[in-house]
Coordinates of C-alpha atoms in Angstrom, one line a residue:
X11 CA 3.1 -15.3 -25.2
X12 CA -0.2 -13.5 -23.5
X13 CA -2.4 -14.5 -26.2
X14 CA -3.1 -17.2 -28.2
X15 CA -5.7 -18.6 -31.8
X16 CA -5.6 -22.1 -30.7
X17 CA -9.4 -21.6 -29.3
X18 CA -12.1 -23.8 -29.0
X19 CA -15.6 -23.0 -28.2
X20 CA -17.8 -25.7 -26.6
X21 CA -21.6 -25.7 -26.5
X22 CA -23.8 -24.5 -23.8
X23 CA -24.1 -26.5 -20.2
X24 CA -27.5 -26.3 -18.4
X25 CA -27.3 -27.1 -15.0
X26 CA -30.8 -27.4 -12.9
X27 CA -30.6 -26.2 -9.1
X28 CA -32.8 -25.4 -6.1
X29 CA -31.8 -21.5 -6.9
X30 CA -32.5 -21.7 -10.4
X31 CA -31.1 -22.9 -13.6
X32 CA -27.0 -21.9 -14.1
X33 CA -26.2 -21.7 -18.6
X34 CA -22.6 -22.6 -18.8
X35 CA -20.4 -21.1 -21.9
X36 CA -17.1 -23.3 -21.9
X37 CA -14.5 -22.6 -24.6
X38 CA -10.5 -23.7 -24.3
X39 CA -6.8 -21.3 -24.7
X40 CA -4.4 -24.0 -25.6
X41 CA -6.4 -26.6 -23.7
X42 CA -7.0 -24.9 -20.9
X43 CA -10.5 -24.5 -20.2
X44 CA -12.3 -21.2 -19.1
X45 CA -16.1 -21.0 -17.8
X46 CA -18.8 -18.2 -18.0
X47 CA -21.9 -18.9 -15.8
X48 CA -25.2 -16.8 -17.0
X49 CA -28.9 -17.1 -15.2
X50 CA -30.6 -17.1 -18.4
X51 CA -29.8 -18.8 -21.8
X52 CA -30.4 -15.5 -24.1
X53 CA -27.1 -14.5 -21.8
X54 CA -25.4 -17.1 -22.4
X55 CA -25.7 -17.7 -26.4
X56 CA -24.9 -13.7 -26.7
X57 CA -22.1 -14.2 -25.1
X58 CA -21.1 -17.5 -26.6
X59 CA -21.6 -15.8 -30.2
X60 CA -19.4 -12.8 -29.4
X61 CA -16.3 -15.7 -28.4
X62 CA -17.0 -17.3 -31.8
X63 CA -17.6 -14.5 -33.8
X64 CA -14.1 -13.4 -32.5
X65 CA -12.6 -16.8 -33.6
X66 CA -13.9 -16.5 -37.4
X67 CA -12.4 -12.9 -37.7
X68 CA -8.9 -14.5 -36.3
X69 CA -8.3 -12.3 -32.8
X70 CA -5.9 -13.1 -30.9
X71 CA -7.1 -14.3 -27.0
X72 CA -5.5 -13.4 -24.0
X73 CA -4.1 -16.2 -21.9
X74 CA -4.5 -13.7 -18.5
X75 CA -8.4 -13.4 -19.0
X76 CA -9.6 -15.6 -21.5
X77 CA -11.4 -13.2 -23.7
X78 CA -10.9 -11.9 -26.7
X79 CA -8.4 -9.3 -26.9
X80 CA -11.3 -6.6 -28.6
X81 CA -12.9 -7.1 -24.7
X82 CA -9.9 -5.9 -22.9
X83 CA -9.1 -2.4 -21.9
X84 CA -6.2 -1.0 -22.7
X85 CA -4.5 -2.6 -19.3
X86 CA -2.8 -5.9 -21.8
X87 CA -0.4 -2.7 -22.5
X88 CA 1.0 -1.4 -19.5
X89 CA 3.3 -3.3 -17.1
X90 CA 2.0 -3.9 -13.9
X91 CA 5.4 -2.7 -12.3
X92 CA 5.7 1.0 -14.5
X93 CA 2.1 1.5 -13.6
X94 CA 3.0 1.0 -9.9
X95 CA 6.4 3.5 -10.2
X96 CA 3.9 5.6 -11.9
X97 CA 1.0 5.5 -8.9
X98 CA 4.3 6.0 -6.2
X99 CA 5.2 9.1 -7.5
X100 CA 2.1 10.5 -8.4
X101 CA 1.1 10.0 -4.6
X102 CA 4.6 11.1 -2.9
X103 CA 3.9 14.6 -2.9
X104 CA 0.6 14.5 -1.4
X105 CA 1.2 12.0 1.6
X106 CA 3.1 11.6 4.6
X107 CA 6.6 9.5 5.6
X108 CA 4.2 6.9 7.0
X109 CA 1.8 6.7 4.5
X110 CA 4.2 6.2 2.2
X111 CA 6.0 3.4 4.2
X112 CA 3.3 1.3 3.7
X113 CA 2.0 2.1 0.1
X114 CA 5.6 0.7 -0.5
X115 CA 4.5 -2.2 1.4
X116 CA 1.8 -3.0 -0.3
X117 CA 2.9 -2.5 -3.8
X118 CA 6.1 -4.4 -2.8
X119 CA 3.8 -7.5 -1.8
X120 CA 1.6 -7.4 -5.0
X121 CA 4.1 -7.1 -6.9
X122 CA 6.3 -9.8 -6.0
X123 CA 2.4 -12.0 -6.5
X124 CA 2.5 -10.5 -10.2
X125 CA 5.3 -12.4 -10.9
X126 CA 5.3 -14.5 -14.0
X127 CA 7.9 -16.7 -12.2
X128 CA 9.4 -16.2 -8.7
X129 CA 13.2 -15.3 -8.7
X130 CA 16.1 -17.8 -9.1
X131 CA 18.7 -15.5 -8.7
X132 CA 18.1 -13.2 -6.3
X133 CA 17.3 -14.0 -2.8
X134 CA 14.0 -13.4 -1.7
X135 CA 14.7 -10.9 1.1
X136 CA 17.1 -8.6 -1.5
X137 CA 13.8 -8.6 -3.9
X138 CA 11.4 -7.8 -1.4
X139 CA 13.5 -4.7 -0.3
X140 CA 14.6 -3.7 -4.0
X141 CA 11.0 -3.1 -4.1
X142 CA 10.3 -1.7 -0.6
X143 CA 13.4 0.6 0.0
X144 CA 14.2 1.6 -3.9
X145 CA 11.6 0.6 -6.4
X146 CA 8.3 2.8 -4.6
X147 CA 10.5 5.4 -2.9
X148 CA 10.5 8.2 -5.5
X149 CA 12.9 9.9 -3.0
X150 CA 15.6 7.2 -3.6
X151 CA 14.8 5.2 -6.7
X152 CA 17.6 7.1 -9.1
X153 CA 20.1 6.5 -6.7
X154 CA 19.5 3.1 -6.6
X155 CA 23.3 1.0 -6.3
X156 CA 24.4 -1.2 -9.4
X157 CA 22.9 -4.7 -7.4
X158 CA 19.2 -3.1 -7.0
X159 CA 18.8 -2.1 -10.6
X160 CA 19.7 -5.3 -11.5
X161 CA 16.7 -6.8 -9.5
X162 CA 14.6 -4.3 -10.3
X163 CA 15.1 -4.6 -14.2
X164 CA 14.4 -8.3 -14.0
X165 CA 11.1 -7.6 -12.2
X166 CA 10.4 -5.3 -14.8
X167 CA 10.9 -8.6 -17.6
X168 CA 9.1 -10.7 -15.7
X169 CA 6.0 -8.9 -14.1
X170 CA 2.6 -9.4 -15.6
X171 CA 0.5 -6.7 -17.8
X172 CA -2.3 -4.6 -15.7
X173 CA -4.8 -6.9 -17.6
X174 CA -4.2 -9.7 -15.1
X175 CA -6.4 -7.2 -12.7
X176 CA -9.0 -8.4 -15.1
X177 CA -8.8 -11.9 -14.5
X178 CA -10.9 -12.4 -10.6
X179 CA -8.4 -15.0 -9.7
X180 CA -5.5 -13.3 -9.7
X181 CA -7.2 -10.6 -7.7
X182 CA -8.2 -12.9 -5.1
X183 CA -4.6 -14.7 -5.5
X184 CA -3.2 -10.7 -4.6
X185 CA -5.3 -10.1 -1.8
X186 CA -4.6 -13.2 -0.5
X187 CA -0.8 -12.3 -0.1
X188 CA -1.7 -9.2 1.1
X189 CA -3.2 -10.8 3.9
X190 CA -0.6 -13.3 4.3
X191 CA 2.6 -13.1 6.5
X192 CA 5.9 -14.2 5.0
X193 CA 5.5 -17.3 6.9
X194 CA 2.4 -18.6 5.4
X195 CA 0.2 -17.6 8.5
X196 CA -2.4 -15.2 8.4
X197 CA -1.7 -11.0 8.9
X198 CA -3.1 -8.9 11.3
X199 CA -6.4 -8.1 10.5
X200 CA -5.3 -4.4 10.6
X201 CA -2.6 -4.7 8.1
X202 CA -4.6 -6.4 5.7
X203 CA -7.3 -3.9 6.0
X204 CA -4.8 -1.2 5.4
X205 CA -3.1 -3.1 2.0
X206 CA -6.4 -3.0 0.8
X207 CA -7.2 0.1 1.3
X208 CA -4.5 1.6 -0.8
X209 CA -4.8 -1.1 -3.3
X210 CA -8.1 0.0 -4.0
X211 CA -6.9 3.9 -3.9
X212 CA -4.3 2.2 -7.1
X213 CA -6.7 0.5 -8.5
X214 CA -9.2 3.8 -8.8
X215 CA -6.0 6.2 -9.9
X216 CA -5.7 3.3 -13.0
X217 CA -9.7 3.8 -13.7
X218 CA -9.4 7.8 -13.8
X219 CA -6.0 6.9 -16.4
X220 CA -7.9 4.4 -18.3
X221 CA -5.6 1.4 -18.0
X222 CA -8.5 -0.4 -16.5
X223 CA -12.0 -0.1 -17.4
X224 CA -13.2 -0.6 -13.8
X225 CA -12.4 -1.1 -10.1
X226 CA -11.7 -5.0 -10.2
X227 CA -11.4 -5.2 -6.3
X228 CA -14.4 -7.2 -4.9
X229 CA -17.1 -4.8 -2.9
X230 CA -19.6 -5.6 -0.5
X231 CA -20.0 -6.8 3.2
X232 CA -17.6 -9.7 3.5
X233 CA -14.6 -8.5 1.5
X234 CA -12.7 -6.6 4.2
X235 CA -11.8 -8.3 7.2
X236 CA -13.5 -6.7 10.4
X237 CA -11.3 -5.1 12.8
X238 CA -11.9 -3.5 16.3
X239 CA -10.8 0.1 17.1
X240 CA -11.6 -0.8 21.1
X241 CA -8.6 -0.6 23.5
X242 CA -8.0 -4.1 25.4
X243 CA -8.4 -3.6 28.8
X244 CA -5.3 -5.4 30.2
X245 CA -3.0 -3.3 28.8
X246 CA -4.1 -0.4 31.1
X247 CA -1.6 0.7 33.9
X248 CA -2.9 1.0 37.7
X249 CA -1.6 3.1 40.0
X250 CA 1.0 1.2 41.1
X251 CA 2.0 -0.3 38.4
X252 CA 2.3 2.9 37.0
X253 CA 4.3 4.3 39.7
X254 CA 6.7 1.5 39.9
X255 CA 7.6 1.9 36.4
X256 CA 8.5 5.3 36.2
X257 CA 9.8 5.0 39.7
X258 CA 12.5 2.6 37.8
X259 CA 12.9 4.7 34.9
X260 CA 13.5 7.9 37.5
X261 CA 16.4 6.0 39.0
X262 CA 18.2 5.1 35.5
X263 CA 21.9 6.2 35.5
X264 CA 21.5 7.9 32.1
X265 CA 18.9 10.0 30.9
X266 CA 16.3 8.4 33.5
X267 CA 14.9 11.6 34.7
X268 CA 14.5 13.2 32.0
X269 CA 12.6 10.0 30.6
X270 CA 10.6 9.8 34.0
X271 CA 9.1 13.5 33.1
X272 CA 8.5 12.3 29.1
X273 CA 6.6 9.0 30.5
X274 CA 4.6 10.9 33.2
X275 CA 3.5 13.7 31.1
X276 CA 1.4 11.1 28.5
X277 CA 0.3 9.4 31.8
X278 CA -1.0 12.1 33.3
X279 CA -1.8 14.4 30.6
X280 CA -3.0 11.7 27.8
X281 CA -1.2 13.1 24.3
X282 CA 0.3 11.0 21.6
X283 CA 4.3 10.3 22.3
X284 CA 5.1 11.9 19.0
X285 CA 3.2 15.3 20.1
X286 CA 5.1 15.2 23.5
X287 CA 8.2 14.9 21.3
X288 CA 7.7 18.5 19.8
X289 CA 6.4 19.9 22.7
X290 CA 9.0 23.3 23.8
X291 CA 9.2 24.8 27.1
X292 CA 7.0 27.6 26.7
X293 CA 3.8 24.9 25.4
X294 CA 4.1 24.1 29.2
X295 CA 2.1 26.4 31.0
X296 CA 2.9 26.2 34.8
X297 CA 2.0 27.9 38.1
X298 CA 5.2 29.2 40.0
X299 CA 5.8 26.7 42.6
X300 CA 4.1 29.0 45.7
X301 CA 1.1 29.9 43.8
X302 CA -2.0 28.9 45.2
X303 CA -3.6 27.4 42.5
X304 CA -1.1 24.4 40.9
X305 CA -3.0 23.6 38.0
X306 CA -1.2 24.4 34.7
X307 CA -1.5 24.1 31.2
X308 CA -0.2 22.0 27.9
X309 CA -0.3 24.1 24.4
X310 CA -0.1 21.1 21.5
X311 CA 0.5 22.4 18.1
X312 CA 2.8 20.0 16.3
X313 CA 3.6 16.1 16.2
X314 CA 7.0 15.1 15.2
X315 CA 6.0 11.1 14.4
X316 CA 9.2 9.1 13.6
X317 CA 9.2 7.3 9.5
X318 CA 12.9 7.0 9.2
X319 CA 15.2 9.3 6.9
X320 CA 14.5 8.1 3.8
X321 CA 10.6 8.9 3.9
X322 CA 11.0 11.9 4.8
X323 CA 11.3 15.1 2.1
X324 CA 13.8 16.5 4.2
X325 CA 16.1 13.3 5.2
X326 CA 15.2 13.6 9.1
X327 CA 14.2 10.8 10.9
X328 CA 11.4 13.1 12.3
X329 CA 8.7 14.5 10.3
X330 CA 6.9 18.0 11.1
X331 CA 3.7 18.3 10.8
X332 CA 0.1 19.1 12.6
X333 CA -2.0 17.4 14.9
X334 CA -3.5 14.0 14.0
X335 CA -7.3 14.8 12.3
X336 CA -6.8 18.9 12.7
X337 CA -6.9 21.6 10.4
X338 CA -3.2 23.3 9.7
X339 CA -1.6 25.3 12.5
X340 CA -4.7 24.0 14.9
X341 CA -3.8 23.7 18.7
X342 CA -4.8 21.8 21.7
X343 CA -4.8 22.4 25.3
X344 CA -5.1 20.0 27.8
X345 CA -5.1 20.9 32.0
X346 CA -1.9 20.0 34.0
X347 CA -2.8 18.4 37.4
X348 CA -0.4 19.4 40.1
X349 CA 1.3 16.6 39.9
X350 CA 2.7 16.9 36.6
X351 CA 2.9 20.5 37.1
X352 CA 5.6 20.0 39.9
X353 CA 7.5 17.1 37.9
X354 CA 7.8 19.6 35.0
X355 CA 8.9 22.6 36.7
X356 CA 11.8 20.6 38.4
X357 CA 12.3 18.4 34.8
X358 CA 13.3 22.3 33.3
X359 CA 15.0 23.2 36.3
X360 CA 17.0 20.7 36.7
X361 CA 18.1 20.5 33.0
X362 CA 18.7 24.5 32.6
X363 CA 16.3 24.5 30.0
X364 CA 15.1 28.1 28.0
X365 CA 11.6 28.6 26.4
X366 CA 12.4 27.7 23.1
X367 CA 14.4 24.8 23.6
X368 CA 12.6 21.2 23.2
X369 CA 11.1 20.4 26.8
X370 CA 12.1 16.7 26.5
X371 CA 15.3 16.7 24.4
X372 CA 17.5 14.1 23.3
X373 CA 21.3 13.5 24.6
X374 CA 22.8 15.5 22.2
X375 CA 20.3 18.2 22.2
X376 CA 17.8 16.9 19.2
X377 CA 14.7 15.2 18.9
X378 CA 14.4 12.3 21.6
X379 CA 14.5 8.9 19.6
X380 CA 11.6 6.6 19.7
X381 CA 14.4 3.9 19.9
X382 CA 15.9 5.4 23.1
X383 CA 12.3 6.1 25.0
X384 CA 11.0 2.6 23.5
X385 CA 13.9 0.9 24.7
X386 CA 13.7 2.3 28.2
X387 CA 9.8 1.6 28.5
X388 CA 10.8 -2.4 27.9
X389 CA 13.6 -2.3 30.5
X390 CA 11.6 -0.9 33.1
X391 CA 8.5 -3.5 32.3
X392 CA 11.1 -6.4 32.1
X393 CA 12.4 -5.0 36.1
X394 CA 9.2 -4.2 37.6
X395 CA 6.8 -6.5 36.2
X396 CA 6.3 -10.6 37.2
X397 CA 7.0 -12.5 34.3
X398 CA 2.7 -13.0 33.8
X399 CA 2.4 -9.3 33.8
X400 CA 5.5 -9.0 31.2
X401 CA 4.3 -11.5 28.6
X402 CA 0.6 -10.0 29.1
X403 CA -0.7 -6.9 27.0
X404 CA -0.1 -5.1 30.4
X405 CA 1.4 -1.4 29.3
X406 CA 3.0 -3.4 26.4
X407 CA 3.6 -0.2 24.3
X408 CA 4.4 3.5 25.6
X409 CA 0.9 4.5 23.9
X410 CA -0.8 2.4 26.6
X411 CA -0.1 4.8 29.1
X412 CA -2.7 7.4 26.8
X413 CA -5.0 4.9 26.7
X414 CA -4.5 4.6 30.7
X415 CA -5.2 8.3 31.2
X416 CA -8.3 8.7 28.5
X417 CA -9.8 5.7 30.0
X418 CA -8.8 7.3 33.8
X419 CA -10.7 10.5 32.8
X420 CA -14.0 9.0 31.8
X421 CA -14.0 6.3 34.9
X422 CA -13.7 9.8 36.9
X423 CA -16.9 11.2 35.1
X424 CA -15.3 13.7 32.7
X425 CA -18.0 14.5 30.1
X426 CA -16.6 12.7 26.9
X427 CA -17.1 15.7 24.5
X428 CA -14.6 17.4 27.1
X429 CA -11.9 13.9 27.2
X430 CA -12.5 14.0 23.4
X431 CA -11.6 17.8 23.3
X432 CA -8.5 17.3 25.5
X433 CA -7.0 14.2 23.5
X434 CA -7.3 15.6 20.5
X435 CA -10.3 13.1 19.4
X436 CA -13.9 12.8 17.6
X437 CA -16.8 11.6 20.0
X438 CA -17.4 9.1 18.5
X439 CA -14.2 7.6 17.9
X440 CA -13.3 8.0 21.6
X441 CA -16.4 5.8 22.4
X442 CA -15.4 3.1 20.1
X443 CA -12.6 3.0 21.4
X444 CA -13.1 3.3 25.3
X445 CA -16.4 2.3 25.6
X446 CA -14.9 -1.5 26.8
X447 CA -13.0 0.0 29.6
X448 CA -15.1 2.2 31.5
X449 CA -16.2 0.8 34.7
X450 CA -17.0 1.8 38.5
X451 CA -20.4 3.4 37.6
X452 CA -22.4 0.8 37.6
X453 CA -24.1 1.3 41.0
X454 CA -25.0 5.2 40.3
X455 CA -26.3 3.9 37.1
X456 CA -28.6 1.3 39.1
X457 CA -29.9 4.0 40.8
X458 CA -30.5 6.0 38.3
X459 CA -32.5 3.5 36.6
X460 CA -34.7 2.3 39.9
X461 CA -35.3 6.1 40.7
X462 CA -37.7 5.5 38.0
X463 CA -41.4 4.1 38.4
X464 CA -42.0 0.7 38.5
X465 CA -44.4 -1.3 36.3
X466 CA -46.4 -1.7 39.1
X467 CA -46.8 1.8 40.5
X468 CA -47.8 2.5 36.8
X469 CA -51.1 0.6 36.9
X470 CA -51.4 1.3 40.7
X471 CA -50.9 -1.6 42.3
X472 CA -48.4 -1.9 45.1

């Protein structure tokens, strides 16, 4: 049962401290007691008359928030789990594979704390992707196989009404999970700031529906965990570092070259891997190999990120769409150094490729895999790098060598409104999130600063 008349209301509790006076309304639900703290005792007997008022007219009290069931909204109705099918599909349309990756994620994991009891007989791992795969995939969830719908309806049974939102700690027994890794140990900081963030997108789409009178999430400094945007700076790639690397990968028996041109255009030319993915051979704009000026040019106009088939509305691993924080159709154009110019040109020689085909394609012809270029980047860092350098955050990820070049650009001066134009960034983000590695200026700033007068030469002494 979620309610209960076995109530019993107790008198007030006044409690003296160095911050005031606390009035205490305590009242039981089947012996279990519940407390409402109030700074000043007109508070506190208003609120005390309105529980036993409730009592003499015989309503029902919930066991979820302790009030009477008049307070409630009209969340004691609707099923935590519906509401959450509900929210899925009323977001699907509207937001990417990703994005939709981890709403699943996070409405899998608050779920499965919304329990009423935690699952005999089901494993654990089948729940969790019952609800991840199936359950909040709108895409898949009708197609579900006979096993699945079986979990899923016992969830269904057993999952708490939206009115436990109203009850502050189960909220803060949620966000804890949602902060929590599987194995008891704290998430990153990241990932819980992301669950959150979509928990409180639900939580406001159940306000506007009026299943919940208000946004129960606690606001304010303190509620978020702080994270930093700021690159490290050991995973940046020197010279020859870099060079070894893609030296190794150039050598690979199968596909290497063809890798080596993928890895040294984000090097040298800074995009994101998925927008070098869906570059074709006409967005590189190169000099003819005599001309006397070998400085080309890169056109960027879509990003093919990879979410997995069953994200996507199309059922392709890849999904289409525009650059990251542009407008629709937008482009990009960032300046080919000679280098990259002449590993390009022989890259499209080499592999007979036409202006519209992909510039870096995969074996059979389609979309490179970010298995097949991730997996190459770790063999080459397991080869060339000592075993410190390979456990270190050295070039751990293949987005480390954009970070290497962005960084690169402003050690070398480049205005940052012109690095921000090139990789596709705000101003101020770029800042925040290079600001740590910039370095080798500091003497020209010294003497920019001593150029100035000195306090003494102000008041004319010498």
């Amino acid at each position: 049962m979620d309610t209960t008349y076995n109530v019993k209301v107790w008198k007030i509790g006044t409690r003296k401290q160095a911050r005031g006076t606390t009035y205490t309304v305590r009242w039981t639900l089947d012996g279990k007691e519940w407390r409402a703290p109030f700074v000043t005792r007109a508070l506190a007997d208003a609120f005390r008359s309105e529980l036993v008022s409730a009592t003499r007219r015989g309503e029902a009290f919930s066991l979820t928030t302790g009030r009477p069931v008049s307070h409630q909204s009209g969340a004691s109705a609707v099923n935590w789990y519906d509401f959450a099918v509900q929210f899925t599909d009323a977001q699907w349309a509207r937001t990417s594979g990703n994005n939709r990756k981890n709403v699943a994620k996070a409405l899998m994991t608050t779920t499965i704390a919304l329990l009423r009891v935690q699952p005999s007989s089901f494993k654990p791992i089948d729940v969790r992707r019952a609800l991840r795969e199936w359950a909040f995939n709108t895409k898949r969830r009708d197609s579900a196989p006979a096993d699945v719908v079986a979990i899923l309806r016992w969830i269904e049974r057993n999952t708490l009404t939206m009115a436990a939102w109203e009850d502050p700690r189960k909220v803060e027994e949620v966000l804890n999970a949602l902060a929590t890794k599987l194995d008891g140990t704290p998430g990153a900081a990241s990932s819980a700031k992301r669950n959150r963030r979509i928990l409180n997108v639900a939580m406001e789409y159940a306000v506007k529906h009026r299943i919940l009178r208000e946004n129960p999430l606690p606001k304010g400094r303190g509620t978020s965990p702080k994270t930093s945007s700021a690159v490290d700076k050991r995973c940046l790639v020197n010279p020859a570092q870099a060079g070894a690397l893609l030296g190794w990968i150039w050598q690979r028996p199968r596909g290497g070259r063809r890798l080596h041109a993928f890895f040294a255009t984000i090097y040298l030319a800074g995009p994101r891997p998925e927008e070098v993915v869906a570059m074709r051979v006409r967005d590189a704009i190169l000099p003819a190999e005599g001309a006397e000026d070998q400085w080309g040019e890169l056109l960027f106009h879509t990003a093919q990120p990879e979410v997995g088939k069953q994200w996507t509305d199309t059922g392709d691993v890849h999904e289409e769409r525009g650059l990251k924080g542009r407008a629709t159709d937008d482009t990009r154009t960032v300046p080919c150094r000679p280098a990259l110019a002449k590993i390009l040109r022989d890259h499209i020689e080499a592999e007979e490729l036409k202006p519209g085909d992909l510039l870096f394609p995969g074996e059979k012809g389609d979309l490179l895999a970010g298995s097949v270029f991730r997996r190459a980047w770790r063999s080459a860092r397991r080869k060339v790098l000592t075993p410190d350098e390979y456990a270190s955050p050295l070039g751990k990820r293949v987005y480390d060598l954009r970070h290497t070049c962005l960084t690169t650009w402003l050690n070398k001066g480049v205005p940052p409104a012109q690095v921000a134009e090139w990789a596709g960034n705000s101003v101020p983000v770029l800042l925040a999130t290079y600001a740590r590695c910039i370095s080798g200026q500091l003497k020209d700033l010294q003497k920019r600063i001593e150029a100035g007068d000195d306090l003494a030469d102000m008041y004319g002494r010498g």
